[in-house]
Short mmCIF file of C-alpha atoms and ligand atoms in Angstrom, two decimals:
data_model
loop_
_atom_site.label_atom_id
_atom_site.label_comp_id
_atom_site.label_asym_id
_atom_site.label_seq_id
_atom_site.Cartn_x
_atom_site.Cartn_y
_atom_site.Cartn_z
CA UNK F 12 13.52 -7.92 8.71
CA UNK F 13 9.89 -8.09 10.26
CA UNK F 14 6.64 -7.47 9.18
CA UNK F 15 4.13 -6.68 10.68
CA UNK F 16 0.91 -7.34 9.02
CA UNK F 17 0.87 -10.51 6.80
CA UNK F 18 -2.71 -9.15 5.03
CA UNK F 19 -2.24 -8.24 1.22
CA UNK F 20 0.55 -5.98 1.44
CA UNK F 21 2.51 -7.48 4.51
CA UNK F 22 2.50 -10.89 2.28
CA UNK F 23 4.04 -8.98 -0.58
CA UNK F 24 5.99 -6.49 1.33
CA UNK F 25 7.49 -10.37 3.12
CA UNK F 26 8.13 -11.50 -0.41
CA UNK F 27 10.15 -8.69 -2.15
CA UNK F 28 12.41 -9.08 1.43
CA UNK F 29 12.75 -12.39 0.54
CA UNK F 30 12.93 -12.83 -2.39
CA UNK F 31 15.95 -10.08 -1.61
CA UNK F 32 18.10 -11.64 0.49
CA UNK F 33 16.40 -11.00 3.54
CA UNK F 34 16.12 -13.25 6.50
CA UNK F 35 12.05 -12.31 7.31
CA UNK F 36 9.82 -12.76 10.60
CA UNK F 37 6.24 -11.99 9.90
CA UNK F 38 3.99 -11.41 13.05
CA UNK F 39 0.34 -10.80 12.84
CA UNK F 40 -2.14 -10.68 15.33
CA UNK F 41 -4.24 -13.49 13.75
CA UNK F 42 -2.66 -16.81 13.49
CA UNK F 43 -5.00 -17.84 9.87
CA UNK F 44 -3.80 -14.96 8.56
CA UNK F 45 0.02 -15.59 9.66
CA UNK F 46 -0.72 -18.86 7.44
CA UNK F 47 -2.35 -17.86 5.09
CA UNK F 48 0.51 -15.42 4.08
CA UNK F 49 2.73 -18.21 4.41
CA UNK F 50 0.51 -20.29 1.58
CA UNK F 51 -0.08 -17.10 -0.16
CA UNK F 52 3.57 -16.07 -0.74
CA UNK F 53 4.51 -19.55 -1.87
CA UNK F 54 1.77 -19.84 -4.56
CA UNK F 55 2.59 -16.48 -5.48
CA UNK F 56 6.26 -17.45 -5.98
CA UNK F 57 5.65 -20.57 -7.45
CA UNK F 58 3.26 -18.21 -10.44
CA UNK F 59 6.21 -15.90 -11.16
CA UNK F 60 8.57 -18.87 -11.92
CA UNK F 61 5.86 -20.38 -14.28
CA UNK F 62 6.47 -16.46 -15.56
CA UNK F 63 9.84 -16.72 -16.62
CA UNK F 64 10.56 -14.26 -13.01
CA UNK F 65 11.97 -16.26 -10.40
CA UNK F 66 14.34 -19.20 -10.95
CA UNK F 67 13.03 -21.86 -9.42
CA UNK F 68 15.77 -22.68 -7.54
CA UNK F 69 15.54 -19.00 -6.04
CA UNK F 70 11.88 -20.02 -4.37
CA UNK F 71 12.76 -22.37 -1.61
CA UNK F 72 16.12 -19.80 -0.49
CA UNK F 73 13.61 -17.79 -0.10
CA UNK F 74 10.41 -19.60 1.86
CA UNK F 75 13.19 -20.59 3.85
CA UNK F 76 13.78 -17.04 4.80
CA UNK F 77 10.33 -16.17 6.08
CA UNK F 78 9.26 -17.41 9.84
CA UNK F 79 6.16 -17.19 11.10
CA UNK F 80 6.49 -15.32 15.08
CA UNK F 81 3.11 -14.65 16.56
CA UNK F 82 4.23 -13.70 19.63
CA UNK F 83 6.03 -10.22 18.19
CA UNK F 84 9.78 -11.75 19.62
CA UNK F 85 11.86 -11.73 16.98
CA UNK F 86 15.72 -9.64 16.90
CA UNK F 87 15.14 -7.86 13.71
CA UNK F 88 17.09 -5.28 12.33
CA UNK F 89 14.88 -3.58 10.17
CA UNK F 90 10.83 -4.08 10.71
CA UNK F 91 8.05 -3.00 8.07
CA UNK F 92 4.47 -2.20 9.58
CA UNK F 93 1.34 -3.02 7.34
CA UNK F 94 -1.56 -3.55 9.68
CA UNK F 95 -4.66 -1.80 9.54
CA UNK F 96 -5.25 2.01 8.35
CA UNK F 97 -6.21 2.71 12.23
CA UNK F 98 -4.22 5.80 13.92
CA UNK F 99 -4.60 3.67 17.01
CA UNK F 100 -4.10 0.34 16.32
CA UNK F 101 -0.71 2.31 14.71
CA UNK F 102 0.37 3.91 17.69
CA UNK F 103 -0.51 0.90 19.93
CA UNK F 104 2.33 -1.38 17.78
CA UNK F 105 5.28 1.13 17.20
CA UNK F 106 5.00 1.46 21.05
CA UNK F 107 5.16 -1.66 21.50
CA UNK F 108 7.80 -2.24 18.62
CA UNK F 109 9.53 0.42 20.52
CA UNK F 110 10.10 -1.39 23.99
CA UNK F 111 10.87 -5.21 22.04
CA UNK F 112 13.37 -3.57 19.09
CA UNK F 113 17.29 -2.56 19.64
CA UNK F 114 17.58 1.64 19.68
CA UNK F 115 18.42 1.48 16.13
CA UNK F 116 16.50 -0.63 14.75
CA UNK F 117 14.77 1.27 11.86
CA UNK F 118 10.95 1.20 12.26
CA UNK F 119 9.55 1.53 8.91
CA UNK F 120 5.65 2.12 8.66
CA UNK F 121 3.54 1.50 5.17
CA UNK F 122 0.52 3.48 5.61
CA UNK F 123 -1.05 5.45 3.14
CA UNK F 124 -1.79 8.46 4.89
CA UNK F 125 -1.15 8.40 8.34
CA UNK F 126 0.79 11.23 10.22
CA UNK F 127 4.60 9.68 10.15
CA UNK F 128 5.55 12.80 13.00
CA UNK F 129 2.60 11.44 15.47
CA UNK F 130 3.41 7.61 15.25
CA UNK F 131 7.02 8.64 15.82
CA UNK F 132 6.60 10.09 18.52
CA UNK F 133 4.76 7.25 20.51
CA UNK F 134 8.92 6.04 20.06
CA UNK F 135 11.64 6.74 21.73
CA UNK F 136 13.45 6.87 18.26
CA UNK F 137 11.12 9.48 16.53
CA UNK F 138 14.40 9.99 14.33
CA UNK F 139 14.64 5.84 12.99
CA UNK F 140 11.22 6.00 12.01
CA UNK F 141 9.45 6.35 8.65
CA UNK F 142 7.45 6.07 5.69
CA UNK F 143 7.56 3.07 3.11
CA UNK F 144 4.93 3.14 0.93
CA UNK F 145 4.34 0.62 -1.11
CA UNK F 146 2.32 -0.56 -3.70
CA UNK F 147 0.04 -3.05 -4.46
CA UNK F 148 0.51 -5.49 -6.03
CA UNK F 149 4.08 -5.31 -4.27
CA UNK F 150 6.12 -7.97 -6.20
CA UNK F 151 5.30 -6.21 -9.17
CA UNK F 152 4.96 -2.57 -8.29
CA UNK F 153 8.61 -1.38 -8.05
CA UNK F 154 8.21 2.49 -6.14
CA UNK F 155 8.54 3.19 -2.98
CA UNK F 156 7.65 6.44 -1.68
CA UNK F 157 9.70 6.72 1.35
CA UNK F 158 8.17 9.32 3.62
CA UNK F 159 9.78 11.86 6.12
CA UNK F 160 8.65 13.18 9.67
CA UNK F 161 9.57 15.89 11.26
CA UNK F 162 12.48 14.33 13.23
CA UNK F 163 13.05 11.23 10.25
CA UNK F 164 16.69 11.65 10.62
CA UNK F 165 19.21 11.80 6.88
CA UNK F 166 20.54 8.80 8.40
CA UNK F 167 17.61 6.64 8.10
CA UNK F 168 16.48 7.28 4.91
CA UNK F 169 18.93 6.54 3.82
CA UNK F 170 18.93 3.03 5.75
CA UNK F 171 15.30 2.58 4.13
CA UNK F 172 16.98 3.18 0.54
CA UNK F 173 19.14 1.04 0.48
CA UNK F 174 16.62 -1.57 2.36
CA UNK F 175 14.40 -0.87 -0.62
CA UNK F 176 17.06 -1.06 -3.30
CA UNK F 177 17.36 -4.87 -2.13
CA UNK F 178 14.31 -5.72 -2.45
CA UNK F 179 14.90 -4.34 -5.36
CA UNK F 180 12.38 -1.60 -5.65
CA UNK F 181 12.67 2.35 -6.62
CA UNK F 182 12.21 5.40 -4.03
CA UNK F 183 11.50 8.49 -4.12
CA UNK F 184 11.36 10.62 -1.24
CA UNK F 185 8.40 13.39 -0.15
CA UNK F 186 8.07 14.61 3.04
CA UNK F 187 5.45 14.13 4.81
CA UNK F 188 2.06 15.58 3.25
CA UNK F 189 -1.57 14.58 2.52
CA UNK F 190 -2.07 11.88 -0.97
CA UNK F 191 2.43 11.79 -0.57
CA UNK F 192 3.07 11.93 -4.64
CA UNK F 193 0.81 8.70 -6.31
CA UNK F 194 -2.30 9.16 -4.29
CA UNK F 195 -2.48 13.07 -4.94
CA UNK F 196 -1.76 13.27 -8.22
CA UNK F 197 -3.56 9.82 -8.78
CA UNK F 198 -6.87 11.29 -6.75
CA UNK F 199 -7.31 14.51 -9.21
CA UNK F 200 -6.88 12.56 -12.11
CA UNK F 201 -9.16 10.32 -11.35
CA UNK F 202 -11.80 13.17 -10.17
CA UNK F 203 -11.04 15.09 -13.46
CA UNK F 204 -12.41 11.13 -15.04
CA UNK F 205 -15.83 11.80 -13.27
CA UNK F 206 -15.75 15.53 -13.87
CA UNK F 207 -16.16 15.29 -17.35
CA UNK F 208 -18.65 12.11 -17.17
CA UNK F 209 -20.90 13.63 -15.54
CA UNK F 210 -20.46 16.51 -17.87
CA UNK F 211 -20.78 14.87 -20.69
CA UNK F 212 -17.76 15.20 -22.80
CA UNK F 213 -17.42 11.89 -23.93
CA UNK F 214 -18.30 8.61 -22.50
CA UNK F 215 -15.98 6.45 -19.95
CA UNK F 216 -14.52 4.27 -22.76
CA UNK F 217 -13.50 7.41 -24.93
CA UNK F 218 -11.79 8.81 -21.35
CA UNK F 219 -10.28 6.24 -20.78
CA UNK F 220 -9.01 5.06 -23.95
CA UNK F 221 -7.59 8.79 -24.95
CA UNK F 222 -5.25 8.46 -21.09
CA UNK F 223 -4.04 5.52 -22.56
CA UNK F 224 -3.19 6.06 -25.99
CA UNK F 225 -2.96 9.26 -25.75
CA UNK F 226 -1.24 9.88 -22.68
CA UNK F 227 0.61 6.11 -22.27
CA UNK F 228 -1.17 5.38 -18.82
CA UNK F 229 -1.01 1.22 -18.58
CA UNK F 230 -4.78 1.34 -17.74
CA UNK F 231 -7.59 4.24 -18.13
CA UNK F 232 -8.81 5.64 -14.96
CA UNK F 233 -11.88 4.32 -14.90
CA UNK F 234 -10.52 0.95 -15.15
CA UNK F 235 -8.61 1.48 -12.42
CA UNK F 236 -10.97 3.66 -9.82
CA UNK F 237 -13.27 0.05 -10.55
CA UNK F 238 -10.04 -1.91 -9.49
CA UNK F 239 -9.05 -0.10 -6.12
CA UNK F 240 -12.76 0.88 -5.00
CA UNK F 241 -14.60 3.94 -5.77
CA UNK F 242 -15.55 3.92 -2.09
CA UNK F 243 -11.65 4.00 -1.46
CA UNK F 244 -11.21 7.13 -4.19
CA UNK F 245 -13.58 9.19 -2.43
CA UNK F 246 -12.51 8.43 1.01
CA UNK F 247 -9.24 9.29 -0.05
CA UNK F 248 -10.89 12.17 -1.87
CA UNK F 249 -12.50 13.62 1.00
CA UNK F 250 -9.92 13.42 2.56
CA UNK F 251 -7.23 15.71 0.12
CA UNK F 252 -10.24 18.24 -0.47
CA UNK F 253 -10.64 18.09 3.98
CA UNK F 254 -6.68 18.84 4.72
CA UNK F 255 -6.14 21.32 0.64
CA UNK F 256 -9.42 22.80 -0.45
CA UNK F 257 -11.50 22.63 -3.18
CA UNK F 258 -9.57 21.19 -5.84
CA UNK F 259 -10.00 18.10 -4.41
CA UNK F 260 -13.54 18.69 -3.76
CA UNK F 261 -15.16 14.66 -4.87
CA UNK F 262 -17.11 15.10 -7.64
CA UNK F 263 -21.17 14.80 -8.05
CA UNK F 264 -21.59 11.58 -10.09
CA UNK F 265 -18.39 9.72 -8.06
CA UNK F 266 -20.19 9.82 -5.06
CA UNK F 267 -23.86 8.54 -6.30
CA UNK F 268 -21.89 5.84 -7.67
CA UNK F 269 -20.92 5.32 -4.40
CA UNK F 270 -24.23 6.12 -2.47
CA UNK F 271 -26.02 3.33 -5.06
CA UNK F 272 -22.83 0.94 -4.30
CA UNK F 273 -21.07 0.84 -7.42
CA UNK F 274 -18.15 -0.13 -5.38
CA UNK F 275 -15.81 -1.64 -8.54
CA UNK F 276 -15.09 -4.76 -9.50
CA UNK F 277 -15.56 -6.14 -5.96
CA UNK F 278 -19.10 -5.50 -6.48
CA UNK F 279 -19.40 -6.79 -10.06
CA UNK F 280 -20.11 -2.94 -11.03
CA UNK F 281 -18.39 0.61 -10.71
CA UNK F 282 -18.24 2.33 -13.49
CA UNK F 283 -18.54 -0.62 -16.08
CA UNK F 284 -20.22 -4.13 -15.39
CA UNK F 285 -18.74 -7.15 -14.29
CA UNK F 286 -21.11 -9.59 -14.75
CA UNK F 287 -18.42 -12.76 -13.86
CA UNK F 288 -17.52 -10.98 -10.83
CA UNK F 289 -18.73 -11.94 -7.03
CA UNK F 290 -20.91 -8.86 -6.30
P1 NAI S 320 -5.26 -6.25 5.41
O1 NAI S 320 -6.06 -5.72 6.41
O2 NAI S 320 -5.37 -7.28 4.14
O3 NAI S 320 -3.95 -6.26 6.34
C1 NAI S 320 -3.87 -6.17 7.38
C2 NAI S 320 -2.87 -7.36 8.52
O4 NAI S 320 -3.01 -6.27 10.28
C3 NAI S 320 -4.69 -8.51 8.32
O5 NAI S 320 -3.73 -9.38 8.68
C4 NAI S 320 -4.92 -7.93 10.58
O6 NAI S 320 -5.17 -10.08 10.96
C5 NAI S 320 -3.17 -7.76 10.44
N1 NAI S 320 -3.58 -6.56 12.16
C6 NAI S 320 -4.39 -5.98 12.75
N2 NAI S 320 -4.03 -5.86 13.84
C7 NAI S 320 -2.82 -6.03 13.99
C8 NAI S 320 -1.94 -5.87 14.70
N3 NAI S 320 -2.28 -4.80 15.66
N4 NAI S 320 -0.51 -6.46 15.10
C9 NAI S 320 -0.44 -7.29 13.57
N5 NAI S 320 -1.01 -7.41 13.00
C10 NAI S 320 -1.69 -7.12 12.56
O7 NAI S 320 -5.02 -4.19 5.40
P2 NAI S 320 -4.06 -3.88 3.77
O8 NAI S 320 -4.40 -3.13 2.26
O9 NAI S 320 -2.20 -5.56 3.96
O10 NAI S 320 -3.34 -2.61 4.39
C11 NAI S 320 -1.79 -2.90 5.51
C12 NAI S 320 -1.90 -0.86 5.43
O11 NAI S 320 -1.25 -0.60 4.20
C13 NAI S 320 -2.69 -0.48 5.81
O12 NAI S 320 -1.63 1.03 6.10
C14 NAI S 320 -2.99 0.65 4.43
O13 NAI S 320 -2.96 1.79 4.00
C15 NAI S 320 -1.61 0.17 3.15
N6 NAI S 320 -1.36 0.19 2.13
C16 NAI S 320 -2.24 -0.26 1.54
C17 NAI S 320 -2.78 0.09 0.37
C18 NAI S 320 -3.27 -1.42 -0.64
O14 NAI S 320 -3.40 -1.23 -2.19
N7 NAI S 320 -4.45 -2.03 -0.03
C19 NAI S 320 -1.04 0.17 -0.18
C20 NAI S 320 -0.73 0.88 -0.09
C21 NAI S 320 -0.46 0.94 1.16
#
């Protein structure tokens, strides 16, 4: 397998692939990012051992399966791309992957919302291009959304599902559409929570508590949005609003929080205050 882009998601994908027994080549435009990823994967695996989630003897074997590939000349049988969410970058890398990889190789993208059909169209193998949407942190999160573009073949969906299963993931299949399944539902829940807060229906703490204890959500919507970033959530909602209508109109309070710089944990404050986190 080749993993293209070794940032937050790419290194998690490489971790899960190596732990699942794949030989993985890692490629990144930045040599520094590549080295950082290899160091981080080792650290994450050591932590998994300490938490009893991975047998110590598996770590050495998994790490030995990871190879840096600065030049993108690997002879992979399956490719997962995780470079930044920028359509022009994705189109360029897919055109290049299409030239470099054998024609039977499946090219998967971890895009959160760009069009698989548009990405596939720059290749000569649109039937062998699919979305493979992982969740952060990849080693811990069970789900992969398999996203079908217009021309993605059944055989490609089956191949992606098999690879995901070997990476110890569960899959769902979804047609290319804004927000797929998870982001669409999650954006609405998060927005509804902001609407309730701005209407004074309940406090942020009580809305979080209600969803956790009454609906069994592992985190409250405000705890979650503080982790994800309010700016990230707002941009997802703006995209859904533009593509699917008024139901997704971002709550005024969310827009105000973003304007005020209350972006979540990363900013030291979001819906809640995080005095100990960097600002
Ligand atoms: P990131 O910014 O952490 O990592 C991107 C990596 O790609 C960087 O190491 C960068 O040096 C490298 N890169 C940039 N241009 C490149 C090129 N032309 N060729 C090779 N490498 C290149 O980004 P992150 O968060 O890992 O996101 C990657 C993709 O995964 C995006 O499409 C994003 O929408 C998607 N995604 C992100 C999630 C998240 O929670 N961050 C969740 C699910 C999907």
